[in-house]
Backbone as a printed PyTorch tensor [residue, N CA C, xyz], in Angstrom:
tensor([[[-107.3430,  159.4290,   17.9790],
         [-106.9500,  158.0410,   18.1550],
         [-108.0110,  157.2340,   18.8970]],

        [[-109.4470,  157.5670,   18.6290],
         [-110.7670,  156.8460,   19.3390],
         [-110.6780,  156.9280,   20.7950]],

        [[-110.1430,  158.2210,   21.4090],
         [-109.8840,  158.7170,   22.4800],
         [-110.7720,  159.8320,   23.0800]],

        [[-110.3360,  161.1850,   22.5030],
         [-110.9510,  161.9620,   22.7310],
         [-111.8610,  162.4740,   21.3050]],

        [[-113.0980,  163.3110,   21.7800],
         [-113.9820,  163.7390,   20.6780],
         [-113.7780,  165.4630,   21.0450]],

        [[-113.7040,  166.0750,   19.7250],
         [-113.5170,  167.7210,   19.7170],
         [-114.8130,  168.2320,   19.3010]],

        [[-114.8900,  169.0040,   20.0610],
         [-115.8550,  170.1980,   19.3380],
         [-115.7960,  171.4640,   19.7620]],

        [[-116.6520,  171.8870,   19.3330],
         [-116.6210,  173.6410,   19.3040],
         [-117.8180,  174.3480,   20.0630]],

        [[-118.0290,  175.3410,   20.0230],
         [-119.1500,  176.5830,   19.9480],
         [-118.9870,  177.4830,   20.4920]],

        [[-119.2900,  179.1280,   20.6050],
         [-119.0850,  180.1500,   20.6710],
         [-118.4760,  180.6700,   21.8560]],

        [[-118.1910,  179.3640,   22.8020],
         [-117.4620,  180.0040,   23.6370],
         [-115.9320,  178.9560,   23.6970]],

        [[-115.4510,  178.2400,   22.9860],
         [-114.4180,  177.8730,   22.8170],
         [-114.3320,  176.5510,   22.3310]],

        [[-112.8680,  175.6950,   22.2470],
         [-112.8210,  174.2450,   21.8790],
         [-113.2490,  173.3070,   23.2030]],

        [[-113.5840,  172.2700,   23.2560],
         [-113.7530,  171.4950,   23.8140],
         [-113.3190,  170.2180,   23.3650]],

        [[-112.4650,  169.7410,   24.5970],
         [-111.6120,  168.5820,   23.9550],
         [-112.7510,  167.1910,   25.2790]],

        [[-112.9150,  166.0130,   24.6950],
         [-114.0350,  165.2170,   25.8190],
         [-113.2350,  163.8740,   25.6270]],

        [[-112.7090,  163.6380,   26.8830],
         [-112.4060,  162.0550,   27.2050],
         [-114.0860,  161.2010,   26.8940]],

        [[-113.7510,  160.2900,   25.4740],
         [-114.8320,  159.6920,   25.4140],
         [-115.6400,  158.5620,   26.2180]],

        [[-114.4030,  158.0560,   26.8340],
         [-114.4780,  156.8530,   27.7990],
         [-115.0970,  157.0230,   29.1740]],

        [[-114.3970,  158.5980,   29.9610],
         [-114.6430,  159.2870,   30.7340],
         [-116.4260,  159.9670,   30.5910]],

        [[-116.6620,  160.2680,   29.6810],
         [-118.4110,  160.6990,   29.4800],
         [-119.4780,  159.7680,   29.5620]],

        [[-118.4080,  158.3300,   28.5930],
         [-119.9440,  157.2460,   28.3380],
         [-119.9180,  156.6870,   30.3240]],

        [[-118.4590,  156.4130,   30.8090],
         [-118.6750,  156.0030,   32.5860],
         [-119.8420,  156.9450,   33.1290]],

        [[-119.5780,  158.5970,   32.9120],
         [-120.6450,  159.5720,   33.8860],
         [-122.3340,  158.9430,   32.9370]],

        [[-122.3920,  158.8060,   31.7670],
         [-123.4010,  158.6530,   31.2150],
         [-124.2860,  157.2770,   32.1750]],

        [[-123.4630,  156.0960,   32.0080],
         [-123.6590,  154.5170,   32.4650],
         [-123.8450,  154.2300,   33.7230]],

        [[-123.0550,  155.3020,   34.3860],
         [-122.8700,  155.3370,   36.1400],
         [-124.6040,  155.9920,   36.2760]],

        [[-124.4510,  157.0360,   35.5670],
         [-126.1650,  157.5390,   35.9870],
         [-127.1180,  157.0070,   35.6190]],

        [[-126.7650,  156.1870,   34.5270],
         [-128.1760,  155.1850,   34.5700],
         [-128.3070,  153.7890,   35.7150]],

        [[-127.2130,  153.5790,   35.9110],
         [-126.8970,  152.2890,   36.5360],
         [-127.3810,  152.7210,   38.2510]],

        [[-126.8480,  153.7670,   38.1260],
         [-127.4140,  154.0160,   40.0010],
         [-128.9500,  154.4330,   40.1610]],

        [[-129.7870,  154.5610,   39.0900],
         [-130.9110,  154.7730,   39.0350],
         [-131.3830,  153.3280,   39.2000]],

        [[-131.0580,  152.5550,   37.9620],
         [-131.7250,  151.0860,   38.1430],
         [-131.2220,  150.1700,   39.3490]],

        [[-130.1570,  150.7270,   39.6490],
         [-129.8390,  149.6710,   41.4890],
         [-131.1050,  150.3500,   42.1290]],

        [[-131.2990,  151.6320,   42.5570],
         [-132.0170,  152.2240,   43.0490],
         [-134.0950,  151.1390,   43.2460]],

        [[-133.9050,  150.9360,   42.1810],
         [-135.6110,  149.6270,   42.0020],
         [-135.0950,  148.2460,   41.3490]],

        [[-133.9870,  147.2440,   42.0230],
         [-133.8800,  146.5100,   41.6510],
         [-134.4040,  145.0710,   41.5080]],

        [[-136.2860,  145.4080,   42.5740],
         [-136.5200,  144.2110,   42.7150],
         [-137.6030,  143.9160,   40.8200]],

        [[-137.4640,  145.5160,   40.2900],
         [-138.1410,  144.5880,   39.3580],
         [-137.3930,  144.4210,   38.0650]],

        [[-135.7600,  144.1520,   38.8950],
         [-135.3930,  144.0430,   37.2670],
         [-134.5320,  143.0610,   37.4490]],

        [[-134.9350,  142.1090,   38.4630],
         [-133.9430,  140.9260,   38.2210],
         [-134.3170,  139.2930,   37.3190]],

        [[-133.2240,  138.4840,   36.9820],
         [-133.8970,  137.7360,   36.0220],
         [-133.6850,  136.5600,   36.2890]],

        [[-133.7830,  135.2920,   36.6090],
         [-133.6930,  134.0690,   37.1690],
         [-132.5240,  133.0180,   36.1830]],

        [[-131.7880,  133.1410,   36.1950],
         [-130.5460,  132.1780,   35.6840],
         [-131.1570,  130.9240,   35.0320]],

        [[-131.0760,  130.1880,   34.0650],
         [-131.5050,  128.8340,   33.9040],
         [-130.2210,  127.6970,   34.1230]],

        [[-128.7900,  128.8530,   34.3630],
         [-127.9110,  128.4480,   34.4350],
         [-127.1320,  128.9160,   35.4210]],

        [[-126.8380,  128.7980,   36.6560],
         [-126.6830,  129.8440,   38.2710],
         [-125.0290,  129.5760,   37.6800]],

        [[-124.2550,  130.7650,   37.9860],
         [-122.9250,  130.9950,   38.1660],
         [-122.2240,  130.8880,   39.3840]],

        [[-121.4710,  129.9580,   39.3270],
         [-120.8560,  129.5210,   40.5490],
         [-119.7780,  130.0840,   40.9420]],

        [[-119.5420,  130.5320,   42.1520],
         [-118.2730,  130.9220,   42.4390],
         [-117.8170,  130.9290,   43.8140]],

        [[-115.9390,  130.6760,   43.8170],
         [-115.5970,  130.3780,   45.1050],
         [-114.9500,  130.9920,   45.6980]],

        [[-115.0090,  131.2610,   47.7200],
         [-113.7760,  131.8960,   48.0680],
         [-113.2840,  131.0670,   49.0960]],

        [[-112.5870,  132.0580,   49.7210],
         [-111.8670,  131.3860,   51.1160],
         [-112.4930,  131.0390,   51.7640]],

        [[-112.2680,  130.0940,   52.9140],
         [-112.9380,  129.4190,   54.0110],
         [-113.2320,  130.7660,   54.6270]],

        [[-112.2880,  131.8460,   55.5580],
         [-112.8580,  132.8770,   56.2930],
         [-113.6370,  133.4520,   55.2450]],

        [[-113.7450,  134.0200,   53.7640],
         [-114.4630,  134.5170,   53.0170],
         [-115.9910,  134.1520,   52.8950]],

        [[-116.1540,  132.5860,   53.1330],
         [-117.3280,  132.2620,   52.7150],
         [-118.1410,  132.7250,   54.0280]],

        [[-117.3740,  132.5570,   55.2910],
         [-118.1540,  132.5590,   56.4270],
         [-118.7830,  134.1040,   56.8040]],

        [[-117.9140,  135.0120,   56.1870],
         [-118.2410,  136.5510,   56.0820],
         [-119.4350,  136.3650,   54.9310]],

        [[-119.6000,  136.0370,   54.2200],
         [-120.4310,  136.1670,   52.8590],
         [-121.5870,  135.5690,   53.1890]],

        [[-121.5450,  134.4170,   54.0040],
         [-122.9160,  133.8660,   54.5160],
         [-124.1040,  134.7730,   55.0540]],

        [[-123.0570,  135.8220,   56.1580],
         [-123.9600,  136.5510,   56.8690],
         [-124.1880,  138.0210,   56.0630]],

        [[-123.6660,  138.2120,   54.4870],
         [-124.0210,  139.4250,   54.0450],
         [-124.5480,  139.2600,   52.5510]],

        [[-125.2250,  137.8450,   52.6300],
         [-126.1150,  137.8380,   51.5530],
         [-127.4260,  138.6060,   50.8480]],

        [[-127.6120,  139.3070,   52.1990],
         [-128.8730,  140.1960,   51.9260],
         [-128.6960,  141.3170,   51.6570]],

        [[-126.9990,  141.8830,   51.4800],
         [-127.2410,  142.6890,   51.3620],
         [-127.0580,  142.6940,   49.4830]],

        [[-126.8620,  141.5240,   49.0170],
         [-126.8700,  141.8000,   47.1750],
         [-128.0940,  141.7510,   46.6400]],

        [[-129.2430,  140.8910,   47.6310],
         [-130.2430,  141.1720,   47.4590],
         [-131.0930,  142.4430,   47.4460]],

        [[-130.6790,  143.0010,   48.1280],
         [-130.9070,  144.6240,   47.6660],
         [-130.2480,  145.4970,   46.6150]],

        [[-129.4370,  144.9550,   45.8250],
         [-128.9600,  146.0290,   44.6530],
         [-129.5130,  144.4040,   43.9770]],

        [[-130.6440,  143.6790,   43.6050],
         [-131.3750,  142.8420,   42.7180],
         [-130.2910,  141.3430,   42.1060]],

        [[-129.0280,  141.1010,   43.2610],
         [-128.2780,  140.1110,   42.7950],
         [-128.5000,  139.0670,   43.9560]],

        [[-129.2610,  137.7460,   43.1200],
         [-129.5770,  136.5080,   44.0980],
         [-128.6090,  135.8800,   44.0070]],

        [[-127.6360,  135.3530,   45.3480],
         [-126.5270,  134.6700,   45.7790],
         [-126.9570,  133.7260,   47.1280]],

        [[-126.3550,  132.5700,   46.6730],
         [-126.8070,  131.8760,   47.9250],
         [-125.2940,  130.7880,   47.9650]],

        [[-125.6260,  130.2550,   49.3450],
         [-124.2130,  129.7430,   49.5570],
         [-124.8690,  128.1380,   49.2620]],

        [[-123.9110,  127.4550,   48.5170],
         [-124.5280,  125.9660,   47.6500],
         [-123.6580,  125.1680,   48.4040]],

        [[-122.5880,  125.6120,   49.4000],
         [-122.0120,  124.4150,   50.6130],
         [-120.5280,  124.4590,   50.0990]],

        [[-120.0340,  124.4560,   51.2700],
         [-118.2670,  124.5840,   51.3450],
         [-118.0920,  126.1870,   51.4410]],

        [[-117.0530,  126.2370,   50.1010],
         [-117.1520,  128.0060,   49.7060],
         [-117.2930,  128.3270,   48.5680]],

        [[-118.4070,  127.4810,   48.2650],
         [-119.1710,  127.6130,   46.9120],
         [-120.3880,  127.8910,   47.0590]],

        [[-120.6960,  129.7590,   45.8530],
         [-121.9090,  130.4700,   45.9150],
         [-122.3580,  130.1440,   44.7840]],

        [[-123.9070,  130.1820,   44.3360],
         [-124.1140,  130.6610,   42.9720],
         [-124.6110,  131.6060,   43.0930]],

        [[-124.7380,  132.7420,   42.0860],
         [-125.9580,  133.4470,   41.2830],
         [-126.8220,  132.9960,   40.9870]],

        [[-128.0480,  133.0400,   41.5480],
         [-129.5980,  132.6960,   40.7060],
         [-130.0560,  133.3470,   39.9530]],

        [[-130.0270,  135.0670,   39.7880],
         [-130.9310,  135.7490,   39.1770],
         [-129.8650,  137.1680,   39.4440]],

        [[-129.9950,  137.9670,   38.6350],
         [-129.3080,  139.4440,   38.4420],
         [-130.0910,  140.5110,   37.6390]],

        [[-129.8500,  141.8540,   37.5380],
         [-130.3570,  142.3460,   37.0220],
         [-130.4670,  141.9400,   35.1500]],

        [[-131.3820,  142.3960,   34.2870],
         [-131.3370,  141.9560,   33.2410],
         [-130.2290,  142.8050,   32.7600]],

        [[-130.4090,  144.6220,   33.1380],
         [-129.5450,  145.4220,   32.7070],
         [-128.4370,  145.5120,   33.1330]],

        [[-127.7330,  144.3670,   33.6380],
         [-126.2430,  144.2910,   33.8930],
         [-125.2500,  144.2060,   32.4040]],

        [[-124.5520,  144.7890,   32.4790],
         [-123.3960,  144.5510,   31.1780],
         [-122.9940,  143.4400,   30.4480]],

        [[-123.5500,  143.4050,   29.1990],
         [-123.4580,  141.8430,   28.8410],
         [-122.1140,  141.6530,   29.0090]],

        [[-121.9590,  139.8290,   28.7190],
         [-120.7630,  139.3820,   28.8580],
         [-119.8450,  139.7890,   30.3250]],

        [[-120.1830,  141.0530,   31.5360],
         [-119.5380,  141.2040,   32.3760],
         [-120.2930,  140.7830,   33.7650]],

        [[-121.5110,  139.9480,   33.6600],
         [-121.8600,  139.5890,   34.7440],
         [-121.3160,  139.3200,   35.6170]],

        [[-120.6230,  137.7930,   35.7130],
         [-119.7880,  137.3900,   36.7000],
         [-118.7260,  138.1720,   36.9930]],

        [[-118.1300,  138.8740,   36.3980],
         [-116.6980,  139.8210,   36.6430],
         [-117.5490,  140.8050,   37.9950]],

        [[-118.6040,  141.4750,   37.6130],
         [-119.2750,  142.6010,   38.1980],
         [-119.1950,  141.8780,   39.5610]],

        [[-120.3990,  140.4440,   39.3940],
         [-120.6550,  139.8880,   41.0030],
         [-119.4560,  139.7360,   41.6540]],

        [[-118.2800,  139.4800,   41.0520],
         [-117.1050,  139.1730,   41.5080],
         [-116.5950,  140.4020,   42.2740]],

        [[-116.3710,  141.4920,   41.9310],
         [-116.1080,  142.9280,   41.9270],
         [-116.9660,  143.3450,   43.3600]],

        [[-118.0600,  142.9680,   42.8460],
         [-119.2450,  143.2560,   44.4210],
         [-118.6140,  142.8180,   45.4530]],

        [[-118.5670,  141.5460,   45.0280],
         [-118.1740,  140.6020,   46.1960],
         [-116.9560,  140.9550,   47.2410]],

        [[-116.0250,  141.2110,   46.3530],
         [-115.0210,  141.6560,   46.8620],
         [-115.0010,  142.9540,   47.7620]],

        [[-115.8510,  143.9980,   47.9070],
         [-116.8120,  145.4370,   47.8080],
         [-116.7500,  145.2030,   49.3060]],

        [[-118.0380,  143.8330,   48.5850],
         [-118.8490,  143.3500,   50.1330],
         [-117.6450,  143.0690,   51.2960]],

        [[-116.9240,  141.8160,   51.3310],
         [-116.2810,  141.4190,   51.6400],
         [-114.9400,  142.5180,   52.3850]],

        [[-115.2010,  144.0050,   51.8230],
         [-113.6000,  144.3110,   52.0970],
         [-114.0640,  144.9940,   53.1570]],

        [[-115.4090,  145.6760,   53.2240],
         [-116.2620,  146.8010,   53.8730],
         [-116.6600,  145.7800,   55.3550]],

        [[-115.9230,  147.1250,   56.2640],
         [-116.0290,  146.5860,   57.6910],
         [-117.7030,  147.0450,   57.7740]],

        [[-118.0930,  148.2880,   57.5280],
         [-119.7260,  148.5520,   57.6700],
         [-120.6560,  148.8070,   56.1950]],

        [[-121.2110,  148.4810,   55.7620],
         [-121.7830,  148.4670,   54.7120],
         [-123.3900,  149.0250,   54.8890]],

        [[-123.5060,  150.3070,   53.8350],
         [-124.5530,  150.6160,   53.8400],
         [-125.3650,  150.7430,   52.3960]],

        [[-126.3630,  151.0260,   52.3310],
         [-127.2810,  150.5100,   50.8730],
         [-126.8480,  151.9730,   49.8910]],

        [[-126.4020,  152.5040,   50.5410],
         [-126.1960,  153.9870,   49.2110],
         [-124.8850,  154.0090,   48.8410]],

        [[-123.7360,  153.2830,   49.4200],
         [-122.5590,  153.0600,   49.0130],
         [-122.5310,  152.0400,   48.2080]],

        [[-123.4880,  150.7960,   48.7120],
         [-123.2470,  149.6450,   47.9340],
         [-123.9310,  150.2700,   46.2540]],

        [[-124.5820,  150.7880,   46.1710],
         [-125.4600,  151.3640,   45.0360],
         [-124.5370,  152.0560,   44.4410]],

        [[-123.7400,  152.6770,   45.0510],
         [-122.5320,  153.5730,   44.9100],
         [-121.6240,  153.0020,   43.9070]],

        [[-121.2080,  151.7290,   44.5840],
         [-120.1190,  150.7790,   44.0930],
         [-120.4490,  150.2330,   42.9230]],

        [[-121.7270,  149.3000,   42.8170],
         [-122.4510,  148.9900,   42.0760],
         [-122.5230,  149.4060,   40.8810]],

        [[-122.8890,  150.5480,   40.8160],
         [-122.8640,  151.5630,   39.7000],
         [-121.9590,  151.8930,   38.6260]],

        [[-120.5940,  152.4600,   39.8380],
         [-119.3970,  152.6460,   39.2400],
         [-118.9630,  150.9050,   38.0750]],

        [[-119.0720,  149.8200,   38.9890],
         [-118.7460,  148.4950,   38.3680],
         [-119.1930,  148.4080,   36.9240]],

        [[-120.5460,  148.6430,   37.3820],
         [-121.4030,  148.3210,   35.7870],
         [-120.8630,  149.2570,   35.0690]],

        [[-120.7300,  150.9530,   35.7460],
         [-120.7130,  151.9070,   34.2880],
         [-119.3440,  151.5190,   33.6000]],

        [[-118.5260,  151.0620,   34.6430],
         [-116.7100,  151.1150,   33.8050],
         [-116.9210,  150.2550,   32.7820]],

        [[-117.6990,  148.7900,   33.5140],
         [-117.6640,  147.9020,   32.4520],
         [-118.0010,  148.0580,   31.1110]],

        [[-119.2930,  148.4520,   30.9520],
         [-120.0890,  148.6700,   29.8790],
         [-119.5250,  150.1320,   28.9190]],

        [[-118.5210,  151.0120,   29.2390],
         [-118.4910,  152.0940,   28.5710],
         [-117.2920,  151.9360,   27.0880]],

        [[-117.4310,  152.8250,   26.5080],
         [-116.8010,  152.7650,   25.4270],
         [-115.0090,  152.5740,   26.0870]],

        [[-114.1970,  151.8990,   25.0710],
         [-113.0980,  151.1770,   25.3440],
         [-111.8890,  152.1580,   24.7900]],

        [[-110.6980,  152.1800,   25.2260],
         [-109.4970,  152.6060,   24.4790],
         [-109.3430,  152.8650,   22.7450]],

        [[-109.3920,  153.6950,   22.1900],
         [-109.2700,  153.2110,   20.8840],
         [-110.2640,  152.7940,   20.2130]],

        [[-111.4850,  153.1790,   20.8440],
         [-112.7620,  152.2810,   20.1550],
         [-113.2710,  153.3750,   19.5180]],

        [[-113.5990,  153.7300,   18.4000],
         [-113.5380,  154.9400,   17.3780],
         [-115.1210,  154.9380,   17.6510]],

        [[-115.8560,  155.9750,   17.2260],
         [-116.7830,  156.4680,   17.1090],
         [-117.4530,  156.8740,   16.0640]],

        [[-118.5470,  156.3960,   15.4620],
         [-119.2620,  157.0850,   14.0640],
         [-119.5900,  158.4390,   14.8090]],

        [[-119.8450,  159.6420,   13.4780],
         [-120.6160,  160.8400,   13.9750],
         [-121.5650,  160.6560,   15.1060]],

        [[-122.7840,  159.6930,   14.5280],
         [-123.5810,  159.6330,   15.2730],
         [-123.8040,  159.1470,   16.7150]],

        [[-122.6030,  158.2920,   16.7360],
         [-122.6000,  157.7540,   18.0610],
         [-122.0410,  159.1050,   18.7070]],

        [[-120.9780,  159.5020,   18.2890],
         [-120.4100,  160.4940,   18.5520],
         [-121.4460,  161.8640,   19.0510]],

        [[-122.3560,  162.1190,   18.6520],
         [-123.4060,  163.2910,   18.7410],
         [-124.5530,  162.1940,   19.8190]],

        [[-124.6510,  161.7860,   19.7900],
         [-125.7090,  160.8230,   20.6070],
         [-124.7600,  160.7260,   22.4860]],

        [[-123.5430,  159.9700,   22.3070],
         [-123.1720,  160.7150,   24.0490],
         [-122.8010,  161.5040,   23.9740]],

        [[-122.9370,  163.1470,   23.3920],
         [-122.8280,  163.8190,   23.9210],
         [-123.8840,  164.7320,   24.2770]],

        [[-125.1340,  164.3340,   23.5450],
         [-126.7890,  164.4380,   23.6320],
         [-126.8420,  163.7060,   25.5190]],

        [[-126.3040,  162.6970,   25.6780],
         [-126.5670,  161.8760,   26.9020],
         [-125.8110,  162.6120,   27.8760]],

        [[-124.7960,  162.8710,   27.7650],
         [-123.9890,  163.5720,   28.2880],
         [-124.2840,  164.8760,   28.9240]],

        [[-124.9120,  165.6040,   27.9840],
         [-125.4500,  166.7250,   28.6110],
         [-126.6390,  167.1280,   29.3000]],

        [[-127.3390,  165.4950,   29.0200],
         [-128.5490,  165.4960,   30.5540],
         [-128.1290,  164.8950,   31.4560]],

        [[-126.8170,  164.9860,   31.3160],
         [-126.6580,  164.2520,   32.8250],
         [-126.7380,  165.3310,   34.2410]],

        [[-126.9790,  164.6450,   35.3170],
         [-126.6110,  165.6530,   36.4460],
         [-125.6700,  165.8510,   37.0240]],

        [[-124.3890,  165.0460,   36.4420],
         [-123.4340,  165.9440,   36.7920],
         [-122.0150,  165.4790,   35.5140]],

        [[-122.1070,  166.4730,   34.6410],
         [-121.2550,  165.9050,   33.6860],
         [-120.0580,  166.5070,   33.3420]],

        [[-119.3900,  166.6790,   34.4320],
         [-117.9560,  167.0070,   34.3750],
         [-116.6650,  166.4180,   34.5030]],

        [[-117.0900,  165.0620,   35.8190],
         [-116.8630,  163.9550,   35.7760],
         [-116.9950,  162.8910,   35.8140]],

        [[-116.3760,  161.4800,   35.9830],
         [-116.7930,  160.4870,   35.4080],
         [-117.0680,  160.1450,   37.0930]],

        [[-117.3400,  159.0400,   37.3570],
         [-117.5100,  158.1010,   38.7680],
         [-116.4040,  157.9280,   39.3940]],

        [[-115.1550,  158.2400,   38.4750],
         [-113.7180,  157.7330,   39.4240],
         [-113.3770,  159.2610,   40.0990]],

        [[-113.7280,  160.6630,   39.0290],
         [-113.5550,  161.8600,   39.5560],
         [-112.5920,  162.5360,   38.4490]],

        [[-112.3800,  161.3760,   37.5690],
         [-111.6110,  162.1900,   36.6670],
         [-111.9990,  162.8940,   35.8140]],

        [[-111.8990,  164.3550,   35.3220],
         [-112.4470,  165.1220,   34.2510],
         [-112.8540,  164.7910,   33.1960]],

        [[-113.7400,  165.3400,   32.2560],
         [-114.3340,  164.5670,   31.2490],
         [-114.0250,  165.7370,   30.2010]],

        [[-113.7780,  166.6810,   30.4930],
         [-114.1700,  168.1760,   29.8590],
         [-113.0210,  169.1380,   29.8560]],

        [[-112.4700,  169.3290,   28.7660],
         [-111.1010,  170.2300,   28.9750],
         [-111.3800,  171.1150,   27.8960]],

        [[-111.7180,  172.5150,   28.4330],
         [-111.9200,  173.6360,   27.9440],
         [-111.4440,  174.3280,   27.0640]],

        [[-111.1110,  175.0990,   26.2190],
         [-110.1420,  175.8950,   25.2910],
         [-110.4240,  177.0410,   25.3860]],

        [[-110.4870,  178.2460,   26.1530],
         [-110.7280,  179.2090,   25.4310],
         [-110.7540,  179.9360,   24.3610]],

        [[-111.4810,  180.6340,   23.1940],
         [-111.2100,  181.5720,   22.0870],
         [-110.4520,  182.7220,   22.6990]],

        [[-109.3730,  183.1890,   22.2720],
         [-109.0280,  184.3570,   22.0640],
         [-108.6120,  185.2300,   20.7470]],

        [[-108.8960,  186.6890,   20.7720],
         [-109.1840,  187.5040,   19.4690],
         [-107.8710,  188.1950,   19.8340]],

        [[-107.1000,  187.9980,   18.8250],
         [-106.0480,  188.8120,   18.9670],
         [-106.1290,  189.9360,   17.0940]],

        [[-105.9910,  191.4600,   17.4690],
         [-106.0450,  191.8190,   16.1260],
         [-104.7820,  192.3330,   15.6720]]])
């Protein structure tokens, strides 16, 4: 049902949450590219605006630097209105603003904030966004291609949330 993908080989069935593989796949690329984000950000010709609470904005003022380090330019444009100037290019199309939004909130909830969590967070955001969807069927090839990705990953058992990706079958020979 464009859910899970089956396969086989000599040591049993393997049943793979597809949704669950492309997140571990997306999460590991995504925490690599937070990792050097000053050269992959891209300058808006059109800055995305967005607003919070009065106490919100005044917290956000003083933790602008830290989006500047995972490559997202935010600046406060007066009141409790921010824009986006510039983001990574390899952010999830169509989920930009949702993501900064998501950060924001990250930022905002975290009494101490440090650069390997935020990278952390970061990651997880982009990979959920960008990964294959409910019901979203698979050609062969796509199908053989994450699981080619899948299996260079460094850790591909589970996804970023912790949920399993991989449910085993054993063969047994009964004569």
């Amino acid at each position: 049902h464009g859910t899970y993908l089956i396969a086989q080989n000599d040591e049993g069935l393997f049943l793979i949450d597809q949704h669950a593989a492309h997140e571990r796949v997306n999460y590991e690329f995504y925490y690599e590219k937070f990792g050097q984000p000053e050269e992959a950000s891209q300058e808006l010709l059109l800055p995305i605006t967005l607003e919070f609470t009065r106490a919100e904005a005044d917290k956000l003022k003083d933790r602008l630097h830290w989006f500047e380090r995972v490559g997202v330019y935010l600046e406060h444009f007066g009141g409790q209105t921010f824009r986006v100037c510039a983001y990574p290019y390899w952010f999830p199309k169509g989920e930009e603003q949702r993501v900064i939004e998501e950060m924001a909130e990250w930022v905002l909830s975290e009494r101490k904030i440090d650069l390997s969590k935020l990278r952390e967070q970061a990651s997880t955001l982009c990979s959920c966004k960008a990964s294959i969807k409910a019901n979203q069927r698979l050609t062969d090839a796509e199908a053989n291609m994450l699981l080619q990705r899948l299996a260079a990953c460094r850790q591909p058992y589970t996804c970023p949330h912790g949920r399993p990706i991989v449910e085993i079958g054993r063969a047994s020979c009964r004569e």
